[in-house]
mmCIF file of C-alpha atoms in Angstrom:
data_model
loop_
_atom_site.group_PDB
_atom_site.id
_atom_site.type_symbol
_atom_site.label_atom_id
_atom_site.label_comp_id
_atom_site.label_asym_id
_atom_site.label_seq_id
_atom_site.Cartn_x
_atom_site.Cartn_y
_atom_site.Cartn_z
ATOM 1 C CA UNK A 1 -37.541 -130.038 -181.149
ATOM 2 C CA UNK A 2 -40.698 -128.500 -182.586
ATOM 3 C CA UNK A 3 -42.639 -130.552 -185.134
ATOM 4 C CA UNK A 4 -43.743 -128.953 -188.380
ATOM 5 C CA UNK A 5 -47.029 -130.784 -188.893
ATOM 6 C CA UNK A 6 -48.759 -130.761 -192.286
ATOM 7 C CA UNK A 7 -52.429 -131.713 -191.965
ATOM 8 C CA UNK A 8 -53.376 -133.401 -195.231
ATOM 9 C CA UNK A 9 -57.141 -133.535 -195.764
ATOM 10 C CA UNK A 10 -59.997 -133.314 -198.266
ATOM 11 C CA UNK A 11 -59.261 -135.600 -201.184
ATOM 12 C CA UNK A 12 -60.793 -136.827 -204.401
ATOM 13 C CA UNK A 13 -63.159 -139.202 -202.647
ATOM 14 C CA UNK A 14 -66.788 -139.682 -201.655
ATOM 15 C CA UNK A 15 -65.558 -139.173 -198.082
ATOM 16 C CA UNK A 16 -64.242 -135.656 -198.742
ATOM 17 C CA UNK A 17 -66.604 -133.953 -196.288
ATOM 18 C CA UNK A 18 -65.811 -136.455 -193.541
ATOM 19 C CA UNK A 19 -62.119 -135.632 -193.958
ATOM 20 C CA UNK A 20 -62.782 -131.898 -193.610
ATOM 21 C CA UNK A 21 -64.621 -132.445 -190.324
ATOM 22 C CA UNK A 22 -61.720 -134.540 -189.054
ATOM 23 C CA UNK A 23 -59.166 -131.868 -189.952
ATOM 24 C CA UNK A 24 -61.232 -129.186 -188.218
ATOM 25 C CA UNK A 25 -61.307 -131.241 -185.017
ATOM 26 C CA UNK A 26 -57.565 -131.930 -185.094
ATOM 27 C CA UNK A 27 -56.675 -128.234 -185.419
ATOM 28 C CA UNK A 28 -58.641 -127.584 -182.230
ATOM 29 C CA UNK A 29 -56.698 -130.224 -180.305
ATOM 30 C CA UNK A 30 -53.118 -129.450 -181.328
ATOM 31 C CA UNK A 31 -50.763 -127.701 -178.940
ATOM 32 C CA UNK A 32 -49.161 -124.870 -180.934
ATOM 33 C CA UNK A 33 -46.296 -124.789 -178.418
ATOM 34 C CA UNK A 34 -45.316 -128.240 -179.689
ATOM 35 C CA UNK A 35 -46.451 -128.069 -183.315
ATOM 36 C CA UNK A 36 -46.199 -125.673 -186.226
ATOM 37 C CA UNK A 37 -49.410 -126.528 -188.052
ATOM 38 C CA UNK A 38 -49.805 -126.086 -191.812
ATOM 39 C CA UNK A 39 -53.051 -126.973 -193.647
ATOM 40 C CA UNK A 40 -52.679 -128.960 -196.847
ATOM 41 C CA UNK A 41 -55.965 -129.320 -198.710
ATOM 42 C CA UNK A 42 -56.765 -131.608 -201.648
ATOM 43 C CA UNK A 43 -59.836 -130.355 -203.493
ATOM 44 C CA UNK A 44 -62.583 -132.624 -204.796
ATOM 45 C CA UNK A 45 -60.995 -132.365 -208.255
ATOM 46 C CA UNK A 46 -57.560 -133.377 -206.950
ATOM 47 C CA UNK A 47 -55.877 -129.953 -206.778
ATOM 48 C CA UNK A 48 -53.406 -129.478 -203.905
ATOM 49 C CA UNK A 49 -53.485 -126.236 -201.890
ATOM 50 C CA UNK A 50 -51.172 -125.279 -199.071
ATOM 51 C CA UNK A 51 -52.039 -122.700 -196.426
ATOM 52 C CA UNK A 52 -49.860 -120.647 -194.161
ATOM 53 C CA UNK A 53 -48.993 -121.357 -190.549
ATOM 54 C CA UNK A 54 -52.071 -121.733 -188.343
ATOM 55 C CA UNK A 55 -51.670 -119.675 -185.198
ATOM 56 C CA UNK A 56 -54.700 -121.320 -183.604
ATOM 57 C CA UNK A 57 -57.591 -123.657 -184.329
ATOM 58 C CA UNK A 58 -59.398 -123.354 -187.650
ATOM 59 C CA UNK A 59 -62.740 -121.608 -187.195
ATOM 60 C CA UNK A 60 -64.666 -123.545 -189.832
ATOM 61 C CA UNK A 61 -64.541 -126.073 -192.637
ATOM 62 C CA UNK A 62 -64.793 -123.129 -195.047
ATOM 63 C CA UNK A 63 -61.496 -121.761 -193.719
ATOM 64 C CA UNK A 64 -59.835 -125.138 -194.281
ATOM 65 C CA UNK A 65 -60.809 -125.101 -197.963
ATOM 66 C CA UNK A 66 -58.174 -122.364 -198.359
ATOM 67 C CA UNK A 67 -60.230 -120.349 -200.823
ATOM 68 C CA UNK A 68 -58.441 -117.277 -199.512
ATOM 69 C CA UNK A 69 -54.700 -117.296 -198.994
ATOM 70 C CA UNK A 70 -54.065 -120.834 -200.180
ATOM 71 C CA UNK A 71 -51.290 -121.547 -202.671
ATOM 72 C CA UNK A 72 -51.699 -124.236 -205.329
ATOM 73 C CA UNK A 73 -48.719 -126.587 -205.217
ATOM 74 C CA UNK A 74 -47.471 -129.753 -206.870
ATOM 75 C CA UNK A 75 -47.377 -132.673 -204.401
ATOM 76 C CA UNK A 76 -43.648 -133.090 -205.063
ATOM 77 C CA UNK A 77 -43.108 -129.671 -203.475
ATOM 78 C CA UNK A 78 -43.626 -131.373 -200.110
ATOM 79 C CA UNK A 79 -39.988 -131.862 -199.258
ATOM 80 C CA UNK A 80 -38.101 -131.485 -196.018
ATOM 81 C CA UNK A 81 -35.461 -129.164 -197.483
ATOM 82 C CA UNK A 82 -36.370 -126.374 -195.059
ATOM 83 C CA UNK A 83 -36.001 -128.605 -192.037
ATOM 84 C CA UNK A 84 -33.594 -127.416 -189.351
ATOM 85 C CA UNK A 85 -32.181 -128.916 -186.190
ATOM 86 C CA UNK A 86 -35.036 -127.247 -184.293
ATOM 87 C CA UNK A 87 -37.884 -128.662 -186.418
ATOM 88 C CA UNK A 88 -38.913 -131.924 -188.019
ATOM 89 C CA UNK A 89 -41.532 -132.220 -190.745
ATOM 90 C CA UNK A 90 -44.320 -134.793 -190.301
ATOM 91 C CA UNK A 91 -47.342 -135.239 -192.554
ATOM 92 C CA UNK A 92 -50.622 -136.252 -190.912
ATOM 93 C CA UNK A 93 -52.937 -137.731 -193.561
ATOM 94 C CA UNK A 94 -56.539 -137.190 -192.461
ATOM 95 C CA UNK A 95 -57.904 -138.592 -195.696
ATOM 96 C CA UNK A 96 -60.683 -141.152 -195.876
ATOM 97 C CA UNK A 97 -61.414 -143.473 -198.778
ATOM 98 C CA UNK A 98 -59.697 -143.932 -202.155
ATOM 99 C CA UNK A 99 -56.887 -141.573 -203.207
ATOM 100 C CA UNK A 100 -55.842 -141.045 -199.616
ATOM 101 C CA UNK A 101 -56.450 -143.960 -197.282
ATOM 102 C CA UNK A 102 -55.612 -146.637 -199.844
ATOM 103 C CA UNK A 103 -51.823 -146.371 -200.039
ATOM 104 C CA UNK A 104 -51.627 -143.882 -202.911
ATOM 105 C CA UNK A 105 -50.668 -140.848 -200.818
ATOM 106 C CA UNK A 106 -48.586 -143.046 -198.534
ATOM 107 C CA UNK A 107 -46.539 -144.187 -201.534
ATOM 108 C CA UNK A 108 -45.884 -140.598 -202.547
ATOM 109 C CA UNK A 109 -44.744 -139.716 -199.022
ATOM 110 C CA UNK A 110 -42.420 -142.725 -199.033
ATOM 111 C CA UNK A 111 -40.818 -141.495 -202.251
ATOM 112 C CA UNK A 112 -40.362 -138.052 -200.691
ATOM 113 C CA UNK A 113 -38.815 -139.706 -197.616
ATOM 114 C CA UNK A 114 -41.141 -137.800 -195.296
ATOM 115 C CA UNK A 115 -42.389 -139.200 -191.992
ATOM 116 C CA UNK A 116 -46.165 -139.538 -191.920
ATOM 117 C CA UNK A 117 -48.776 -140.628 -189.422
ATOM 118 C CA UNK A 118 -50.521 -143.943 -189.800
ATOM 119 C CA UNK A 119 -50.256 -147.043 -191.896
ATOM 120 C CA UNK A 120 -47.838 -147.582 -194.749
ATOM 121 C CA UNK A 121 -48.494 -148.453 -198.376
ATOM 122 C CA UNK A 122 -49.213 -152.157 -197.938
ATOM 123 C CA UNK A 123 -51.414 -151.890 -194.854
ATOM 124 C CA UNK A 124 -53.333 -148.942 -196.271
ATOM 125 C CA UNK A 125 -54.073 -150.611 -199.599
ATOM 126 C CA UNK A 126 -54.906 -153.972 -198.026
ATOM 127 C CA UNK A 127 -57.089 -152.323 -195.405
ATOM 128 C CA UNK A 128 -58.991 -150.369 -198.044
ATOM 129 C CA UNK A 129 -59.665 -153.341 -200.312
ATOM 130 C CA UNK A 130 -62.083 -155.489 -198.312
ATOM 131 C CA UNK A 131 -61.488 -158.531 -200.533
ATOM 132 C CA UNK A 132 -57.692 -158.486 -200.111
ATOM 133 C CA UNK A 133 -58.107 -157.771 -196.402
ATOM 134 C CA UNK A 134 -60.402 -160.759 -195.892
ATOM 135 C CA UNK A 135 -58.042 -162.998 -197.854
ATOM 136 C CA UNK A 136 -55.206 -161.975 -195.514
ATOM 137 C CA UNK A 137 -57.397 -162.626 -192.480
ATOM 138 C CA UNK A 138 -58.183 -166.084 -193.840
ATOM 139 C CA UNK A 139 -54.472 -166.788 -194.118
ATOM 140 C CA UNK A 140 -53.962 -165.577 -190.540
ATOM 141 C CA UNK A 141 -56.635 -168.004 -189.324
ATOM 142 C CA UNK A 142 -59.117 -165.347 -188.191
ATOM 143 C CA UNK A 143 -62.789 -166.417 -188.184
ATOM 144 C CA UNK A 144 -65.031 -164.485 -190.600
ATOM 145 C CA UNK A 145 -68.562 -164.690 -191.966
ATOM 146 C CA UNK A 146 -69.013 -166.115 -195.462
ATOM 147 C CA UNK A 147 -68.335 -163.718 -198.331
ATOM 148 C CA UNK A 148 -68.143 -163.518 -202.117
ATOM 149 C CA UNK A 149 -66.851 -160.822 -204.447
ATOM 150 C CA UNK A 150 -67.676 -159.724 -207.982
ATOM 151 C CA UNK A 151 -66.349 -157.423 -210.702
ATOM 152 C CA UNK A 152 -68.646 -155.041 -212.542
ATOM 153 C CA UNK A 153 -67.692 -156.675 -215.857
ATOM 154 C CA UNK A 154 -68.825 -160.156 -214.784
ATOM 155 C CA UNK A 155 -72.042 -158.755 -213.306
ATOM 156 C CA UNK A 156 -72.828 -156.884 -216.528
ATOM 157 C CA UNK A 157 -72.299 -160.055 -218.563
ATOM 158 C CA UNK A 158 -74.241 -162.431 -216.320
ATOM 159 C CA UNK A 159 -76.133 -160.654 -213.558
ATOM 160 C CA UNK A 160 -78.408 -163.603 -212.758
ATOM 161 C CA UNK A 161 -75.391 -165.855 -212.254
ATOM 162 C CA UNK A 162 -73.932 -163.478 -209.643
ATOM 163 C CA UNK A 163 -77.262 -163.274 -207.805
ATOM 164 C CA UNK A 164 -77.619 -167.058 -207.830
ATOM 165 C CA UNK A 165 -74.123 -167.461 -206.377
ATOM 166 C CA UNK A 166 -75.026 -165.157 -203.497
ATOM 167 C CA UNK A 167 -78.272 -167.010 -202.847
ATOM 168 C CA UNK A 168 -76.680 -170.476 -202.944
ATOM 169 C CA UNK A 169 -73.497 -169.684 -200.985
ATOM 170 C CA UNK A 170 -74.558 -166.947 -198.559
ATOM 171 C CA UNK A 171 -78.336 -166.660 -198.494
ATOM 172 C CA UNK A 172 -80.397 -163.819 -197.031
ATOM 173 C CA UNK A 173 -79.974 -161.459 -195.351
ATOM 174 C CA UNK A 174 -76.657 -160.296 -196.764
ATOM 175 C CA UNK A 175 -74.726 -157.062 -197.020
ATOM 176 C CA UNK A 176 -73.460 -155.657 -200.315
ATOM 177 C CA UNK A 177 -70.530 -153.233 -200.196
ATOM 178 C CA UNK A 178 -68.104 -151.482 -202.528
ATOM 179 C CA UNK A 179 -64.760 -153.235 -202.020
ATOM 180 C CA UNK A 180 -62.794 -149.975 -201.764
ATOM 181 C CA UNK A 181 -64.697 -147.450 -199.701
ATOM 182 C CA UNK A 182 -65.381 -146.620 -196.071
ATOM 183 C CA UNK A 183 -67.756 -144.604 -193.882
ATOM 184 C CA UNK A 184 -70.565 -147.010 -194.846
ATOM 185 C CA UNK A 185 -70.931 -145.341 -198.264
ATOM 186 C CA UNK A 186 -72.732 -147.492 -200.847
ATOM 187 C CA UNK A 187 -73.616 -150.295 -198.415
ATOM 188 C CA UNK A 188 -77.015 -151.997 -198.535
ATOM 189 C CA UNK A 189 -78.725 -154.829 -196.706
ATOM 190 C CA UNK A 190 -80.585 -157.263 -198.948
ATOM 191 C CA UNK A 191 -83.317 -159.632 -197.751
ATOM 192 C CA UNK A 192 -84.574 -160.838 -201.131
ATOM 193 C CA UNK A 193 -83.683 -160.899 -204.858
ATOM 194 C CA UNK A 194 -85.226 -157.494 -205.602
ATOM 195 C CA UNK A 195 -83.220 -155.821 -202.827
ATOM 196 C CA UNK A 196 -80.094 -157.697 -203.895
ATOM 197 C CA UNK A 197 -80.355 -156.358 -207.442
ATOM 198 C CA UNK A 198 -80.749 -152.787 -206.144
ATOM 199 C CA UNK A 199 -77.831 -153.294 -203.740
ATOM 200 C CA UNK A 200 -75.541 -154.452 -206.566
ATOM 201 C CA UNK A 201 -76.409 -151.368 -208.621
ATOM 202 C CA UNK A 202 -75.776 -149.080 -205.645
ATOM 203 C CA UNK A 203 -72.406 -150.631 -204.758
ATOM 204 C CA UNK A 204 -71.164 -150.650 -208.366
ATOM 205 C CA UNK A 205 -71.763 -146.892 -208.505
ATOM 206 C CA UNK A 206 -68.787 -146.534 -206.157
ATOM 207 C CA UNK A 207 -66.355 -149.245 -207.244
ATOM 208 C CA UNK A 208 -65.614 -151.752 -210.011
ATOM 209 C CA UNK A 209 -65.409 -154.508 -207.398
ATOM 210 C CA UNK A 210 -67.934 -155.331 -204.686
ATOM 211 C CA UNK A 211 -68.106 -157.745 -201.783
ATOM 212 C CA UNK A 212 -71.176 -159.529 -200.448
ATOM 213 C CA UNK A 213 -71.133 -160.733 -196.846
ATOM 214 C CA UNK A 214 -73.383 -163.178 -195.056
ATOM 215 C CA UNK A 215 -75.676 -161.481 -192.527
ATOM 216 C CA UNK A 216 -75.696 -162.493 -188.856
ATOM 217 C CA UNK A 217 -79.088 -161.882 -187.314
ATOM 218 C CA UNK A 218 -78.932 -160.547 -183.775
ATOM 219 C CA UNK A 219 -75.132 -160.251 -183.621
ATOM 220 C CA UNK A 220 -73.612 -157.393 -181.644
ATOM 221 C CA UNK A 221 -71.187 -155.021 -183.395
ATOM 222 C CA UNK A 222 -68.153 -154.354 -181.234
ATOM 223 C CA UNK A 223 -64.985 -152.382 -181.974
ATOM 224 C CA UNK A 224 -61.531 -151.959 -180.468
ATOM 225 C CA UNK A 225 -58.702 -149.507 -181.086
ATOM 226 C CA UNK A 226 -55.145 -150.632 -181.809
ATOM 227 C CA UNK A 227 -52.260 -148.224 -181.355
ATOM 228 C CA UNK A 228 -48.509 -148.572 -181.909
ATOM 229 C CA UNK A 229 -45.952 -149.995 -184.314
ATOM 230 C CA UNK A 230 -44.159 -153.282 -183.648
ATOM 231 C CA UNK A 231 -45.655 -153.685 -180.161
ATOM 232 C CA UNK A 232 -49.271 -152.525 -180.535
ATOM 233 C CA UNK A 233 -51.637 -151.971 -177.632
ATOM 234 C CA UNK A 234 -55.427 -152.186 -177.461
ATOM 235 C CA UNK A 235 -58.060 -149.890 -176.014
ATOM 236 C CA UNK A 236 -61.256 -150.809 -174.234
ATOM 237 C CA UNK A 237 -64.039 -152.258 -176.403
ATOM 238 C CA UNK A 238 -66.996 -150.219 -177.638
ATOM 239 C CA UNK A 239 -70.321 -151.368 -179.024
ATOM 240 C CA UNK A 240 -72.361 -149.908 -181.878
ATOM 241 C CA UNK A 241 -76.107 -150.045 -181.233
ATOM 242 C CA UNK A 242 -77.832 -148.527 -184.291
ATOM 243 C CA UNK A 243 -81.552 -147.902 -184.075
ATOM 244 C CA UNK A 244 -81.813 -148.579 -187.805
ATOM 245 C CA UNK A 245 -81.319 -152.021 -189.366
ATOM 246 C CA UNK A 246 -77.590 -151.459 -189.694
ATOM 247 C CA UNK A 247 -74.925 -148.800 -189.176
ATOM 248 C CA UNK A 248 -75.196 -146.969 -192.513
ATOM 249 C CA UNK A 249 -73.838 -143.561 -193.575
ATOM 250 C CA UNK A 250 -77.023 -141.744 -192.486
ATOM 251 C CA UNK A 251 -76.937 -143.263 -189.006
ATOM 252 C CA UNK A 252 -73.199 -142.623 -188.714
ATOM 253 C CA UNK A 253 -72.968 -138.994 -189.842
ATOM 254 C CA UNK A 254 -76.400 -137.410 -190.257
ATOM 255 C CA UNK A 255 -78.992 -138.619 -187.729
ATOM 256 C CA UNK A 256 -76.858 -139.280 -184.726
ATOM 257 C CA UNK A 257 -79.409 -142.068 -184.389
ATOM 258 C CA UNK A 258 -76.910 -144.559 -183.019
ATOM 259 C CA UNK A 259 -75.720 -145.364 -179.523
ATOM 260 C CA UNK A 260 -72.036 -145.965 -178.810
ATOM 261 C CA UNK A 261 -71.635 -147.952 -175.612
ATOM 262 C CA UNK A 262 -68.150 -147.501 -174.137
ATOM 263 C CA UNK A 263 -66.976 -149.677 -172.564
ATOM 264 C CA UNK A 264 -69.126 -152.489 -173.922
ATOM 265 C CA UNK A 265 -70.641 -154.930 -171.467
ATOM 266 C CA UNK A 266 -68.675 -158.072 -172.258
ATOM 267 C CA UNK A 267 -66.845 -160.723 -170.285
ATOM 268 C CA UNK A 268 -63.120 -160.605 -169.594
ATOM 269 C CA UNK A 269 -62.711 -163.755 -171.691
ATOM 270 C CA UNK A 270 -64.326 -162.121 -174.741
ATOM 271 C CA UNK A 271 -62.212 -159.005 -174.203
ATOM 272 C CA UNK A 272 -59.010 -161.048 -174.254
ATOM 273 C CA UNK A 273 -60.120 -162.869 -177.407
ATOM 274 C CA UNK A 274 -60.915 -159.579 -179.156
ATOM 275 C CA UNK A 275 -57.537 -158.103 -178.210
ATOM 276 C CA UNK A 276 -55.683 -161.143 -179.505
ATOM 277 C CA UNK A 277 -57.631 -161.183 -182.767
ATOM 278 C CA UNK A 278 -57.228 -157.420 -183.261
ATOM 279 C CA UNK A 279 -53.450 -157.588 -182.871
ATOM 280 C CA UNK A 280 -53.314 -160.607 -185.190
ATOM 281 C CA UNK A 281 -55.265 -158.612 -187.795
ATOM 282 C CA UNK A 282 -52.999 -155.572 -187.276
ATOM 283 C CA UNK A 283 -49.921 -157.693 -187.916
ATOM 284 C CA UNK A 284 -51.539 -159.556 -190.818
ATOM 285 C CA UNK A 285 -51.708 -156.311 -192.818
ATOM 286 C CA UNK A 286 -48.357 -155.064 -191.414
ATOM 287 C CA UNK A 287 -50.112 -152.210 -189.620
ATOM 288 C CA UNK A 288 -48.451 -149.122 -188.182
ATOM 289 C CA UNK A 289 -49.753 -146.270 -186.048
ATOM 290 C CA UNK A 290 -53.418 -147.104 -185.705
ATOM 291 C CA UNK A 291 -56.344 -149.227 -186.765
ATOM 292 C CA UNK A 292 -59.857 -149.754 -185.498
ATOM 293 C CA UNK A 293 -60.820 -153.431 -185.608
ATOM 294 C CA UNK A 294 -64.509 -154.310 -185.941
ATOM 295 C CA UNK A 295 -66.121 -157.577 -184.871
ATOM 296 C CA UNK A 296 -69.417 -159.420 -184.702
ATOM 297 C CA UNK A 297 -70.354 -161.173 -181.445
ATOM 298 C CA UNK A 298 -73.183 -163.701 -181.736
ATOM 299 C CA UNK A 299 -75.671 -164.634 -179.019
ATOM 300 C CA UNK A 300 -73.755 -167.887 -178.588
ATOM 301 C CA UNK A 301 -70.539 -165.978 -177.850
ATOM 302 C CA UNK A 302 -68.873 -166.644 -181.211
ATOM 303 C CA UNK A 303 -66.559 -163.900 -182.492
ATOM 304 C CA UNK A 304 -66.034 -162.996 -186.151
ATOM 305 C CA UNK A 305 -63.738 -160.254 -187.371
ATOM 306 C CA UNK A 306 -65.493 -157.948 -189.811
ATOM 307 C CA UNK A 307 -62.761 -155.539 -190.919
ATOM 308 C CA UNK A 308 -60.036 -153.143 -189.863
ATOM 309 C CA UNK A 309 -60.113 -149.463 -190.686
ATOM 310 C CA UNK A 310 -56.636 -148.006 -191.213
ATOM 311 C CA UNK A 311 -57.844 -144.404 -190.875
ATOM 312 C CA UNK A 312 -60.928 -144.594 -188.675
ATOM 313 C CA UNK A 313 -63.197 -141.668 -187.951
ATOM 314 C CA UNK A 314 -61.056 -139.257 -185.977
ATOM 315 C CA UNK A 315 -63.199 -136.455 -184.574
ATOM 316 C CA UNK A 316 -63.372 -136.264 -180.747
ATOM 317 C CA UNK A 317 -66.813 -137.889 -180.979
ATOM 318 C CA UNK A 318 -65.757 -140.778 -183.225
ATOM 319 C CA UNK A 319 -65.464 -144.283 -181.839
ATOM 320 C CA UNK A 320 -61.659 -144.601 -182.112
ATOM 321 C CA UNK A 321 -60.725 -141.505 -180.038
ATOM 322 C CA UNK A 322 -63.503 -142.255 -177.539
ATOM 323 C CA UNK A 323 -62.184 -145.780 -177.020
ATOM 324 C CA UNK A 324 -58.797 -144.340 -176.111
ATOM 325 C CA UNK A 325 -60.319 -141.616 -173.978
ATOM 326 C CA UNK A 326 -61.810 -144.407 -171.856
ATOM 327 C CA UNK A 327 -58.319 -145.928 -171.738
ATOM 328 C CA UNK A 328 -56.989 -142.686 -170.209
ATOM 329 C CA UNK A 329 -55.551 -141.280 -173.448
ATOM 330 C CA UNK A 330 -57.082 -137.897 -174.265
ATOM 331 C CA UNK A 331 -57.687 -136.675 -177.820
ATOM 332 C CA UNK A 332 -54.638 -134.316 -177.813
ATOM 333 C CA UNK A 333 -52.489 -137.059 -176.274
ATOM 334 C CA UNK A 334 -53.670 -139.503 -178.940
ATOM 335 C CA UNK A 335 -52.551 -137.140 -181.700
ATOM 336 C CA UNK A 336 -49.146 -136.665 -180.054
ATOM 337 C CA UNK A 337 -48.705 -140.434 -179.707
ATOM 338 C CA UNK A 338 -49.474 -140.943 -183.396
ATOM 339 C CA UNK A 339 -46.971 -138.290 -184.433
ATOM 340 C CA UNK A 340 -44.394 -139.975 -182.199
ATOM 341 C CA UNK A 341 -45.058 -143.365 -183.802
ATOM 342 C CA UNK A 342 -44.618 -141.751 -187.239
ATOM 343 C CA UNK A 343 -41.238 -140.335 -186.254
ATOM 344 C CA UNK A 344 -40.184 -143.632 -184.702
ATOM 345 C CA UNK A 345 -41.043 -145.618 -187.817
ATOM 346 C CA UNK A 346 -39.328 -143.068 -190.077
ATOM 347 C CA UNK A 347 -36.140 -143.231 -188.023
ATOM 348 C CA UNK A 348 -36.150 -147.016 -188.274
ATOM 349 C CA UNK A 349 -36.515 -146.859 -192.058
ATOM 350 C CA UNK A 350 -33.452 -144.632 -192.312
ATOM 351 C CA UNK A 351 -31.346 -147.555 -191.044
ATOM 352 C CA UNK A 352 -32.155 -149.615 -194.142
ATOM 353 C CA UNK A 353 -29.303 -149.904 -196.648
ATOM 354 C CA UNK A 354 -30.093 -148.881 -200.209
ATOM 355 C CA UNK A 355 -26.801 -149.885 -201.782
ATOM 356 C CA UNK A 356 -25.095 -153.238 -202.049
ATOM 357 C CA UNK A 357 -21.426 -153.968 -202.580
ATOM 358 C CA UNK A 358 -20.596 -157.532 -203.413
ATOM 359 C CA UNK A 359 -17.774 -158.944 -201.359
ATOM 360 C CA UNK A 360 -14.915 -160.178 -203.541
ATOM 361 C CA UNK A 361 -13.169 -163.297 -202.304
ATOM 362 C CA UNK A 362 -9.382 -163.049 -202.361
ATOM 363 C CA UNK A 363 -7.688 -165.089 -205.071
ATOM 364 C CA UNK A 364 -5.530 -167.904 -203.693
#
């Protein structure tokens, strides 16, 4: 059976350009003997455009914007009515950030009863909202650094009170982040009150809710890939070694001024602890398909989970695919595995009953 694969990318998000780069890389890795590939582009204003069948890799990001030959569609037009016994439709969301990675698109695909790659509605929304995610990790017993969260409205009413809470509960240095964004957008490190005030303003530009996390001086940043559905597996561990003070957007996407050490030099005991914690985190959010789990490792050997990313960077040079490449899963094989997990999960969902008939006891 040939799979009709819709690559869904772009999106009304600050991570729009990152998504385009991901989609370009995926088109170059897909085997057209196994997949019929259709581009599905969401513009920065939220318009949906569908392109025709790709007979080979896309040549550029410009081509993927479908400015020529693309047809504007309503999202509800994505049905599987044209499916035959020889093909099965699967949607591969390659969206990063809000309006794509946060459960919104996943909910729409659930309503359309279409199989799709990656995490479902709950895991996507919980994984996007760092506050909810950390609350779930707390409940699962996973160790984390101290954190506090604030709404824009409470900050606007009493800014000094929010700063004082950070200083009394977390101290400096600390990291200030939008609660619902990825790719290190809007994140700042604060070492004093002046920097904290600027960091709050920066983060609130991107979300109505922010999170402030306690800084760990000298801690190593390590990451692991998780792949699967009910029985997830883990990759080798990688380490982020930024040459700047922390792994911000510029270091991640613009400078290339960051070393990724794969596999990381860690003990077998630490590796086993990271795997166990990563799978616990995956299950805590009811993950499916994939996540990248990020940790801090202190000089004393103490592990803290930082976050999980439910749609991690996915170019061939991103950490998640590289972790699996070092686990003997190539980039094309990784894509095929993810599509297979999507089909498996969809088939399982079709077994769920959606009607209920009450049993009537016979009258004596």
